[in-house]
XYZ file of C-alpha atoms in Angstrom:
544
model
C 154.669 107.002 115.799
C 156.431 103.827 117.167
C 159.923 103.881 118.015
C 162.683 101.283 118.028
C 166.374 100.713 118.916
C 166.479 99.603 115.255
C 163.489 100.978 113.561
C 163.974 100.366 109.696
C 162.855 103.486 108.674
C 166.343 104.100 106.963
C 166.382 100.431 105.338
C 166.251 100.776 101.444
C 164.799 97.690 99.815
C 167.793 95.210 99.180
C 170.061 96.283 101.821
C 171.512 93.631 104.405
C 169.878 93.034 107.609
C 171.994 92.100 110.698
C 175.218 90.269 110.776
C 175.729 87.348 108.775
C 178.296 85.785 111.101
C 175.615 85.993 114.067
C 172.895 84.911 112.531
C 175.363 81.802 111.230
C 176.359 81.462 115.181
C 172.561 81.199 116.158
C 171.517 78.223 113.828
C 175.025 76.728 114.105
C 173.759 76.612 118.136
C 170.663 75.405 117.470
C 171.495 72.411 115.031
C 174.193 71.436 117.177
C 171.701 71.231 119.912
C 168.494 69.422 118.446
C 171.278 67.087 116.681
C 171.981 66.054 120.430
C 168.868 65.517 121.188
C 168.000 63.327 118.281
C 171.363 61.303 118.847
C 169.657 60.626 122.092
C 166.557 59.410 121.145
C 168.414 57.696 118.044
C 169.822 54.983 121.001
C 166.000 53.727 122.002
C 164.736 53.646 118.240
C 165.252 49.822 117.412
C 162.156 48.538 115.776
C 159.476 50.122 113.024
C 157.413 50.949 115.755
C 159.754 53.095 117.368
C 160.588 54.720 114.551
C 157.234 55.694 112.828
C 155.055 56.188 116.249
C 158.032 56.552 119.063
C 156.611 53.333 120.747
C 153.386 54.918 121.334
C 155.314 56.478 124.588
C 154.585 60.050 124.653
C 151.811 61.513 127.270
C 148.942 63.888 125.721
C 150.509 66.961 126.831
C 153.698 66.195 125.367
C 152.074 64.984 122.392
C 150.343 68.238 122.219
C 152.991 70.189 121.990
C 154.553 68.521 119.661
C 151.281 68.562 117.322
C 151.459 72.181 117.785
C 155.102 71.825 116.540
C 154.751 69.949 113.578
C 151.172 72.420 112.891
C 152.455 75.731 113.229
C 154.842 75.357 110.497
C 157.007 78.043 108.336
C 153.613 78.746 106.879
C 151.982 79.837 110.410
C 155.282 82.063 111.219
C 156.645 83.411 108.254
C 153.495 82.955 105.767
C 150.602 84.410 107.775
C 152.377 87.294 109.223
C 153.218 88.432 105.661
C 149.947 87.784 104.564
C 148.550 90.032 107.095
C 151.510 92.764 106.485
C 151.029 93.203 102.815
C 146.900 91.982 102.269
C 145.630 93.094 106.154
C 142.217 91.244 107.300
C 142.581 88.898 104.206
C 145.981 87.386 105.444
C 144.376 86.812 108.613
C 141.820 84.595 107.051
C 144.449 81.989 107.473
C 145.011 81.817 110.776
C 141.195 81.936 111.507
C 140.678 78.816 109.220
C 143.931 76.711 110.619
C 142.459 77.093 114.122
C 139.128 76.495 113.354
C 140.176 73.391 111.332
C 141.055 71.619 114.863
C 137.307 71.489 116.120
C 136.622 69.350 112.990
C 139.816 67.146 113.698
C 138.931 66.997 117.459
C 135.095 66.362 117.367
C 135.268 63.966 114.508
C 138.710 62.081 113.415
C 141.238 62.135 116.797
C 139.518 59.641 119.304
C 138.214 57.110 116.751
C 141.693 57.355 114.777
C 143.740 56.234 117.333
C 141.176 53.525 118.544
C 141.044 51.843 115.259
C 144.707 51.984 113.644
C 148.029 51.229 114.187
C 150.572 53.186 111.730
C 149.294 55.323 109.227
C 145.971 56.496 108.108
C 146.050 53.653 105.507
C 145.425 51.196 108.628
C 142.172 52.816 109.702
C 140.817 52.851 105.578
C 142.216 48.899 104.964
C 140.501 48.286 108.322
C 137.206 46.807 106.682
C 138.190 47.145 103.316
C 140.056 45.027 100.594
C 143.660 45.711 102.456
C 146.103 46.165 98.742
C 144.733 48.432 96.895
C 143.330 50.327 99.755
C 146.465 50.574 101.180
C 148.505 51.922 97.726
C 145.665 54.176 97.103
C 146.022 56.387 100.796
C 149.965 55.793 100.704
C 149.862 57.619 97.444
C 147.252 59.921 98.747
C 149.875 60.843 101.664
C 152.840 60.947 99.938
C 151.029 63.805 97.493
C 149.984 65.470 100.684
C 153.608 65.511 102.543
C 155.654 66.803 99.142
C 152.807 69.380 98.923
C 153.550 70.431 102.547
C 157.519 69.803 101.844
C 157.514 72.492 99.171
C 155.751 75.106 101.335
C 158.654 74.614 103.986
C 161.264 74.505 101.463
C 160.298 77.643 100.045
C 160.165 79.106 103.348
C 163.562 77.989 104.614
C 165.295 79.084 101.120
C 164.030 82.880 101.806
C 164.058 83.030 105.570
C 167.901 82.048 105.259
C 169.155 84.038 102.258
C 167.837 87.060 104.024
C 169.709 86.111 107.056
C 172.480 85.399 105.185
C 172.189 88.111 102.463
C 171.802 86.129 99.527
C 169.861 87.944 96.483
C 170.975 85.980 93.776
C 168.513 82.287 92.722
C 171.557 80.117 92.771
C 172.658 81.127 96.414
C 168.931 80.736 97.434
C 168.975 77.120 95.578
C 171.905 76.209 97.477
C 170.002 76.826 100.691
C 167.305 74.937 100.188
C 169.544 72.071 99.283
C 171.228 72.369 102.357
C 168.216 72.637 104.738
C 166.909 69.507 102.798
C 170.114 67.676 103.566
C 169.686 68.490 107.713
C 165.999 67.872 108.018
C 167.202 63.925 105.675
C 169.476 63.257 108.728
C 167.621 64.284 111.073
C 165.032 61.861 110.255
C 167.326 58.909 109.539
C 169.003 59.151 112.707
C 166.395 59.818 115.428
C 162.979 58.844 113.547
C 159.833 59.752 115.180
C 160.765 59.701 118.738
C 164.201 61.974 118.117
C 161.342 64.235 115.881
C 159.113 64.446 118.197
C 161.668 65.871 120.581
C 162.530 68.873 118.114
C 159.120 69.376 117.838
C 157.728 69.955 121.472
C 161.467 72.152 121.396
C 160.517 74.484 118.813
C 156.993 74.615 120.000
C 158.190 76.271 122.761
C 160.311 78.413 121.043
C 158.190 79.119 118.527
C 155.050 80.295 120.762
C 157.298 82.002 123.482
C 159.578 84.093 120.947
C 156.363 85.327 119.123
C 154.648 86.302 122.358
C 157.857 88.323 123.123
C 157.462 89.872 120.347
C 154.076 90.571 120.594
C 154.174 92.246 123.856
C 157.507 93.923 122.681
C 154.874 95.722 119.755
C 152.110 96.163 122.485
C 154.118 98.235 124.645
C 155.649 100.316 122.097
C 152.243 101.383 121.265
C 150.783 101.446 125.121
C 148.949 98.483 124.635
C 147.030 100.510 122.472
C 146.012 98.307 119.425
C 144.118 100.772 117.279
C 147.331 103.440 117.369
C 148.944 100.183 115.618
C 146.407 99.538 112.978
C 146.506 103.401 112.301
C 150.385 103.710 111.903
C 149.915 100.342 109.475
C 147.085 101.789 107.518
C 149.250 104.730 106.693
C 152.720 102.904 106.029
C 149.963 100.662 103.839
C 149.870 101.961 100.145
C 146.267 100.617 100.357
C 145.478 102.605 103.235
C 142.424 101.707 105.125
C 141.901 98.187 102.767
C 144.085 96.500 104.787
C 141.871 96.995 107.706
C 138.435 95.706 105.617
C 137.978 91.912 103.585
C 138.430 91.737 100.360
C 141.789 93.809 99.661
C 143.181 89.878 98.213
C 139.605 87.955 97.862
C 137.400 90.671 97.465
C 136.280 92.677 94.287
C 134.789 90.280 91.953
C 132.706 87.231 91.642
C 136.154 84.546 90.852
C 137.824 86.124 94.236
C 135.083 85.797 96.313
C 134.691 82.047 95.175
C 138.648 81.788 95.913
C 137.703 83.058 99.278
C 135.102 80.584 99.496
C 137.508 77.662 98.316
C 139.916 78.883 100.212
C 137.689 78.606 103.301
C 136.802 74.732 102.863
C 140.294 73.210 102.058
C 141.499 75.458 105.215
C 138.516 73.984 107.752
C 138.252 70.867 106.467
C 142.202 69.919 105.342
C 143.591 69.096 109.156
C 141.823 66.153 109.822
C 143.150 64.520 106.629
C 146.803 65.570 106.794
C 148.741 62.184 107.230
C 151.810 63.782 109.278
C 148.982 65.107 111.843
C 146.755 62.106 112.002
C 149.980 60.059 112.591
C 150.532 61.859 115.678
C 147.739 60.175 117.365
C 149.353 57.192 117.197
C 152.096 57.815 119.242
C 149.962 58.211 122.382
C 149.113 54.937 124.372
C 145.416 55.606 124.201
C 142.464 57.212 122.791
C 141.810 59.306 125.855
C 145.617 60.484 125.583
C 144.977 61.833 121.635
C 141.981 63.557 122.948
C 144.399 65.390 125.204
C 146.961 65.894 122.961
C 144.320 68.049 120.612
C 142.730 70.222 123.546
C 146.414 71.193 124.333
C 147.357 71.667 120.725
C 144.286 73.893 120.482
C 145.279 75.793 123.104
C 148.762 76.263 121.955
C 147.625 76.661 118.699
C 144.753 79.331 119.457
C 147.602 81.680 120.969
C 149.826 81.302 118.627
C 147.807 82.534 116.180
C 145.643 85.453 118.174
C 149.552 86.923 118.054
C 150.187 86.845 114.736
C 147.632 89.140 114.200
C 149.696 91.772 116.183
C 153.077 90.683 114.768
C 151.348 91.362 110.776
C 149.803 94.525 111.350
C 153.426 95.632 113.411
C 155.458 94.317 110.440
C 152.991 96.880 107.916
C 153.907 99.908 110.137
C 157.118 99.452 111.540
C 159.132 97.896 108.223
C 156.890 98.624 105.652
C 155.660 96.711 102.502
C 157.971 98.192 99.990
C 161.056 96.878 102.120
C 159.306 93.387 102.753
C 158.309 92.959 99.265
C 162.281 93.290 98.187
C 163.546 91.291 100.157
C 164.633 87.726 99.577
C 161.464 85.083 100.230
C 159.535 88.565 99.971
C 156.419 88.316 102.057
C 157.576 85.561 104.076
C 160.453 87.854 104.933
C 158.002 90.093 107.090
C 158.400 88.294 110.778
C 162.392 88.262 110.513
C 162.866 91.855 109.470
C 160.060 92.910 112.513
C 162.151 91.062 114.693
C 165.172 93.323 113.248
C 163.373 96.475 113.808
C 162.550 95.349 117.336
C 166.252 94.478 119.050
C 168.604 94.720 116.405
C 170.467 91.645 115.206
C 170.668 89.364 117.908
C 166.737 89.599 118.162
C 166.923 88.783 114.597
C 169.412 85.607 115.347
C 167.373 84.629 117.675
C 163.858 84.874 116.271
C 164.969 83.117 112.671
C 166.423 80.615 114.466
C 163.167 80.169 115.838
C 161.931 80.038 112.057
C 164.904 77.621 110.880
C 163.571 75.110 114.278
C 160.207 75.467 112.720
C 160.910 74.367 109.220
C 163.562 71.691 110.312
C 160.494 69.996 112.953
C 157.270 69.893 110.427
C 159.536 68.562 107.207
C 161.186 65.790 109.951
C 157.741 64.895 110.898
C 156.891 65.182 107.101
C 159.356 62.715 105.832
C 158.801 60.534 108.420
C 155.007 60.102 107.518
C 156.028 59.577 103.843
C 158.544 57.160 105.017
C 156.015 55.208 107.046
C 153.290 55.082 104.704
C 155.548 53.880 101.889
C 157.252 50.933 103.633
C 154.246 49.787 106.082
C 151.422 50.276 103.542
C 153.116 49.762 100.175
C 156.050 47.819 100.820
C 154.871 45.868 104.104
C 151.017 45.634 103.190
C 151.103 45.255 99.338
C 154.341 44.146 98.170
C 155.156 41.779 101.203
C 151.728 40.899 102.087
C 152.575 41.884 106.157
C 155.418 39.885 105.869
C 158.752 41.927 105.593
C 161.071 41.995 108.319
C 161.695 44.818 110.561
C 165.067 45.128 108.642
C 163.520 45.547 105.923
C 160.578 47.866 107.348
C 163.365 49.948 108.540
C 165.867 50.098 105.330
C 162.962 50.722 102.948
C 162.121 53.672 105.785
C 165.078 55.111 105.475
C 165.315 55.379 101.670
C 161.993 57.066 101.379
C 163.070 59.711 103.400
C 165.968 60.169 101.241
C 163.864 60.057 97.910
C 161.518 62.088 99.149
C 163.982 64.985 100.830
C 165.722 65.100 97.632
C 162.358 65.802 95.797
C 161.304 68.196 98.074
C 164.316 70.523 97.471
C 164.209 70.033 93.744
C 160.259 71.251 93.827
C 161.154 73.745 96.494
C 163.467 75.791 94.540
C 160.901 76.450 92.035
C 158.752 77.742 94.562
C 160.733 79.909 96.918
C 158.684 83.479 95.845
C 155.311 82.334 96.705
C 153.584 83.002 99.983
C 154.139 79.565 101.786
C 150.907 80.362 104.055
C 149.430 80.294 100.139
C 150.850 76.910 98.949
C 150.380 75.009 102.171
C 146.687 76.059 101.720
C 147.032 73.933 98.345
C 148.598 70.806 100.382
C 145.337 71.015 102.660
C 143.363 71.089 99.889
C 144.819 67.589 98.273
C 144.446 66.275 102.205
C 140.729 67.393 102.157
C 139.957 65.990 98.754
C 141.752 62.702 98.833
C 141.726 61.795 102.718
C 138.599 63.183 104.228
C 135.590 61.807 102.727
C 137.334 58.458 102.580
C 138.110 58.646 106.294
C 134.431 60.082 107.717
C 132.707 57.276 105.393
C 135.118 54.664 106.716
C 134.161 55.642 110.229
C 130.677 56.337 110.440
C 129.362 54.513 107.235
C 128.390 51.125 107.338
C 127.786 50.356 103.607
C 130.844 52.209 102.478
C 132.728 49.807 100.289
C 136.570 49.465 98.723
C 134.826 50.756 95.271
C 133.352 53.880 97.293
C 137.214 54.489 98.969
C 139.066 53.830 95.215
C 136.825 56.455 93.975
C 137.090 58.718 96.764
C 140.563 58.859 96.800
C 141.546 58.972 93.272
C 138.943 60.686 92.617
C 139.661 63.814 94.919
C 143.310 63.768 94.313
C 143.281 63.654 90.526
C 140.566 66.181 90.683
C 142.848 67.949 93.295
C 146.169 67.938 91.348
C 144.344 68.858 88.156
C 142.792 71.801 88.862
C 145.712 73.324 90.788
C 148.000 72.616 87.216
C 145.755 74.464 85.212
C 145.176 77.196 88.062
C 146.327 80.672 88.225
C 148.703 79.064 91.228
C 150.871 77.710 88.544
C 150.432 79.444 85.672
C 149.218 83.153 84.000
C 149.483 85.236 87.118
C 152.351 87.577 87.921
C 152.125 85.418 91.654
C 152.255 81.866 89.399
C 155.325 79.428 90.060
C 155.830 79.765 86.319
C 155.252 83.190 85.807
C 152.586 84.996 83.532
C 154.609 84.576 80.751
C 153.475 80.969 80.983
C 149.712 81.017 80.591
C 148.124 77.485 80.325
C 145.489 78.249 83.218
C 141.964 77.349 82.125
C 140.194 77.226 86.264
C 140.269 80.528 87.307
C 140.263 79.893 90.884
C 143.627 79.533 92.870
C 141.799 77.121 95.187
C 140.528 74.139 94.123
C 138.345 73.012 97.295
C 135.317 74.233 96.120
C 135.344 71.682 93.333
C 137.503 68.676 94.645
C 136.385 68.324 98.146
C 132.630 67.590 97.516
C 133.227 65.827 93.968
C 135.260 63.755 96.167
C 132.444 62.903 98.834
C 129.812 62.111 95.457
C 132.581 59.996 94.397
C 132.942 58.263 97.342
C 128.715 57.857 97.657
C 128.552 56.927 93.992
C 131.321 54.291 94.176
C 129.861 52.631 97.032
C 126.529 52.298 94.739
C 128.494 50.623 91.975
C 130.661 48.028 93.705
C 127.800 47.422 96.538
C 127.269 43.897 94.704
C 130.808 43.026 95.986
C 129.885 42.414 99.690
C 132.430 43.235 102.449
C 132.917 41.503 105.699
C 130.335 42.627 108.032
C 132.137 41.446 111.206
C 134.559 43.774 110.385
C 132.955 46.373 109.615
C 130.918 45.898 113.265
C 134.366 45.606 114.645
C 135.318 48.726 113.428
C 132.301 51.153 114.780
C 132.750 49.346 118.251
C 136.241 49.865 118.405
C 136.195 53.533 117.033
C 133.651 54.417 119.119
C 134.523 52.616 122.204
C 138.224 51.997 122.933
C 137.496 48.227 123.161
C 140.142 46.443 121.369
C 142.248 49.483 120.532
C 145.794 48.319 119.224
C 148.663 49.384 121.373
C 151.185 50.441 117.989
C 153.300 47.412 118.127
C 155.132 45.988 114.843
C 154.310 42.706 114.501
């Protein structure tokens, strides 16, 4: 049996974990240090280009760390560890999907996007298509994906901080979510993309380092016998050996198996359509650096997801499903509780500060992507026809940060008890449905036109949102956002990807043929092809 200095064998469900005072001090120190970084970066944030993309001044390795910091969200650290602890092998499927997705991003998207765009995904989509309708559609899609992703991070923040401050009631947890949202708003308003990037780089180092330390600590306790750890996890789990085999969460019925396929499709294809990840490719000066960014990111992200396997089963063995399920945030509390089991109050405070850094860095990246999309694509591109002043674009960006932050707080409060890896999977499904088909068609299909883009974006987005709304994720099940007492679920799967993603590709194809009479500029299509594949004529991310 694993023995630790602070084993949780004597901890009952609902008991206070760690020192509230110590946790608050550690959180405070982290916020002060990162705010100092943000304030320093704010001195060089003067133009829209600085605010959106940091003036494209980061190197490939720097941006690789920032991408890892942006991508390894609360879902990765808190959600996956909890999913493995409670659902075993099926929880690890999230890790596999999130990692494999980067191959799609590297091979198909990273370099070509950097060669073609300047600030946002809409720059690429509108390069050879009609500007106003495509920019509006792409911006709405971007805002929707960012909002879904923000909900997951806010839910994670509520559960994490409530656990550390021993807040058991829903009102207190809601206040926690609001405070986290306000801190995020300040980060972005003050530092822009440069400040956000620095926070993400620091967070990536802290997160991968902290998780590696926990992983090594666990392996030392089991004398590097991973089989022994699995045996103890089996003994502690009410599901026994089922946690080592596929099917505990996504097996047993055809519906569950289809749900797994739907989840897998969404995870693997979603990354290449995530606006906040795509925007990071514009923070480097060249396509070569964008490619180096992804290579560095894959190394960091791959190592991290291997660590989650150890952490998840260690949480099952050393903490126990009953204690995890009774904690604020439920399965999302597995990693902090494991930290307490390993090193007591101090280690819990440190790892929780890392998790808090994870949430803040990701929500800041999402907020800045949403603000750039609204200010650059809708305000400047659609309303002002590209003639908005620098001051006006920055003002709209900052107002958008405040609005999107408030919306994320409100929706995050409603999703506090959901597993955040599951919530993020829904955001991936929206990104893969609304964004990826249009991006690929724009980059690689000469005949693709504006009608096809609008069919694909709006069709993928609307179908995905409708399927989520009428799925067990929202109503009719014990884990639904509205609970099982409210039931209007008519779509049987929790993830819509298996329907909405192929539908978006099909609609893009059909729309292109429907709008074939409206000829697009063939010169623009040829220019985009040459630029995306060779980098000739590539624009540095400068504001006009």
